[in-house]
Coordinates of C-alpha atoms in Angstrom, one line a residue:
M1 CA 48.2 -19.8 3.7
R2 CA 51.9 -18.9 4.0
Y3 CA 53.0 -22.2 5.5
S4 CA 50.5 -24.6 3.9
S5 CA 52.1 -26.9 1.3
S6 CA 48.7 -27.5 -0.4
L7 CA 48.5 -23.9 -1.3
E8 CA 52.1 -23.6 -2.6
K9 CA 51.0 -23.0 -6.2
S10 CA 48.7 -20.2 -5.3
R11 CA 51.3 -18.2 -3.4
T12 CA 52.9 -15.5 -5.5
L13 CA 55.4 -12.7 -4.8
I14 CA 54.3 -9.1 -4.8
S15 CA 55.1 -7.8 -8.2
K16 CA 55.4 -4.4 -9.8
D17 CA 52.3 -5.1 -12.0
M18 CA 50.1 -5.1 -8.9
Y19 CA 51.1 -1.5 -8.2
L20 CA 50.7 -0.4 -11.8
S21 CA 47.1 -1.8 -11.9
F22 CA 46.2 -0.1 -8.6
K23 CA 45.7 3.2 -10.4
S24 CA 43.0 1.8 -12.7
L25 CA 41.4 0.1 -9.7
I26 CA 41.2 3.5 -7.8
S27 CA 40.0 5.3 -11.0
F28 CA 37.0 3.0 -11.2
G29 CA 36.5 2.4 -7.5
I30 CA 36.2 5.9 -6.2
P31 CA 33.6 7.1 -8.6
S32 CA 31.7 3.9 -8.1
A33 CA 31.7 4.3 -4.4
A34 CA 30.7 7.9 -4.7
M35 CA 27.7 7.0 -6.9
A36 CA 26.5 4.3 -4.4
C37 CA 26.9 6.8 -1.5
L38 CA 25.1 9.6 -3.3
E39 CA 22.2 7.2 -4.3
W40 CA 21.6 6.4 -0.6
W41 CA 22.3 9.8 0.7
S42 CA 19.8 11.3 -1.8
F43 CA 16.9 9.5 0.1
E44 CA 18.1 10.9 3.4
I45 CA 18.5 14.4 2.0
L46 CA 15.0 14.2 0.5
I47 CA 13.6 13.3 3.9
L48 CA 15.4 16.1 5.6
L49 CA 14.2 18.6 2.9
S50 CA 10.6 17.4 3.4
G51 CA 10.9 18.9 6.9
L52 CA 10.8 22.4 5.2
L53 CA 7.3 21.7 3.7
P54 CA 4.2 23.0 5.4
N55 CA 2.9 20.4 7.9
S56 CA 6.4 19.0 7.9
K57 CA 5.7 16.3 10.5
L58 CA 3.0 14.7 8.3
E59 CA 5.0 15.1 5.1
T60 CA 8.2 13.7 6.6
S61 CA 6.3 10.7 7.9
V62 CA 4.6 10.0 4.6
L63 CA 7.7 10.4 2.5
S64 CA 9.7 8.2 4.9
I65 CA 7.0 5.5 4.6
C66 CA 6.9 5.8 0.8
L67 CA 10.7 5.5 0.5
T68 CA 10.8 2.5 2.9
T69 CA 8.1 0.7 0.8
T70 CA 9.9 1.5 -2.5
S71 CA 13.3 0.3 -1.1
F72 CA 11.7 -2.9 0.2
H73 CA 10.3 -3.7 -3.2
F74 CA 13.6 -2.9 -4.9
F75 CA 15.4 -5.7 -3.2
V76 CA 13.3 -8.5 -4.5
P77 CA 14.1 -7.9 -8.2
Y78 CA 17.7 -7.0 -7.3
S79 CA 18.1 -10.4 -5.6
I80 CA 16.6 -12.2 -8.6
G81 CA 19.1 -10.3 -10.8
A82 CA 22.1 -11.1 -8.6
A83 CA 21.1 -14.8 -8.5
A84 CA 20.5 -14.9 -12.2
S85 CA 23.9 -13.3 -12.9
T86 CA 25.6 -15.9 -10.9
R87 CA 23.7 -18.7 -12.6
V88 CA 24.3 -17.3 -16.1
S89 CA 28.0 -17.0 -15.3
N90 CA 28.1 -20.6 -14.2
E91 CA 26.2 -21.8 -17.2
L92 CA 28.5 -19.9 -19.6
G93 CA 31.6 -21.1 -17.8
A94 CA 30.3 -24.7 -18.2
G95 CA 29.9 -24.0 -22.0
N96 CA 26.1 -24.2 -21.8
P97 CA 24.6 -21.1 -23.6
A98 CA 21.2 -22.7 -23.8
G99 CA 21.1 -23.0 -20.0
A100 CA 22.2 -19.4 -19.7
R101 CA 19.3 -18.3 -21.9
A102 CA 16.9 -20.4 -19.9
V103 CA 18.1 -18.8 -16.6
L104 CA 17.7 -15.4 -18.2
S105 CA 14.1 -16.2 -19.3
V106 CA 13.2 -17.5 -15.8
A107 CA 14.7 -14.3 -14.2
V108 CA 12.7 -12.1 -16.5
V109 CA 9.4 -14.0 -15.9
L110 CA 10.0 -13.9 -12.1
T111 CA 10.8 -10.2 -12.1
I112 CA 7.6 -9.4 -14.1
A113 CA 5.5 -11.6 -11.9
E114 CA 7.0 -9.9 -8.8
A115 CA 6.3 -6.5 -10.2
A116 CA 2.7 -7.5 -10.9
V117 CA 2.2 -8.9 -7.5
A118 CA 3.9 -6.0 -5.7
S119 CA 1.8 -3.4 -7.7
T120 CA -1.4 -5.3 -7.0
A121 CA -0.6 -5.6 -3.3
L122 CA 0.2 -1.9 -3.1
L123 CA -3.0 -1.0 -4.9
C124 CA -5.2 -3.4 -2.8
C125 CA -3.6 -2.5 0.6
R126 CA -3.0 1.2 0.1
Y127 CA -5.6 2.1 2.8
I128 CA -4.3 -0.5 5.2
L129 CA -0.5 -0.2 4.7
G130 CA -0.2 3.2 6.4
Y131 CA -1.4 1.7 9.7
A132 CA 1.6 -0.7 9.6
Y133 CA 3.8 2.4 10.1
S134 CA 1.6 4.8 12.1
N135 CA -1.6 4.8 14.1
D136 CA -2.4 8.3 12.9
R137 CA -5.3 8.4 10.5
Q138 CA -4.0 11.4 8.6
V139 CA -0.7 9.7 7.9
S140 CA -2.5 6.6 6.7
E141 CA -4.7 8.6 4.4
E142 CA -1.8 10.5 2.9
K143 CA 0.1 7.3 2.6
A144 CA -2.8 5.8 0.5
F145 CA -2.7 8.9 -1.7
G146 CA 1.1 8.5 -2.1
L147 CA 0.8 4.8 -3.0
D148 CA -1.4 5.6 -5.9
Y149 CA 1.6 7.4 -7.4
L150 CA 4.1 4.8 -6.3
Q151 CA 2.3 1.8 -7.7
G152 CA 2.7 2.8 -11.4
P153 CA 6.5 3.5 -11.2
Q154 CA 6.9 0.4 -9.1
Y155 CA 5.7 -1.8 -12.0
K156 CA 7.8 0.1 -14.5
Q157 CA 10.9 0.0 -12.4
H158 CA 11.0 -3.8 -12.4
C159 CA 10.4 -4.3 -16.1

């Protein structure tokens, strides 16, 4: 980039303004990174604390399976939101607010549909899904009991 003549206009000198705005970048960046880390670490800490419960091997297995299932179903609406955000930005940048509204409507419908399908799948497969993670009958039965509680919030989380 330094020696390319086609990128001559994009090259700039390092200015004092860059260093002045670095403080605001850090003031937003560090708390944001801390929140993201704490969100993921809370799942790990919860699994470690489940080891203190009676019958800790069973409880840790069930909690780990429930958190894995919840995390898996979180990424589908998150992906829809990320794609919709990019499309809305493109539509607004092109001066097309009607297109941005249409993209938003499609994203909402897709997210609600995914929530309904995911909740229905969890409800219908609650006795089978535990065997995907463990051959132990007790783990599978506890997982089915845990999915009854996961299914409701799963639907509400996406809406």
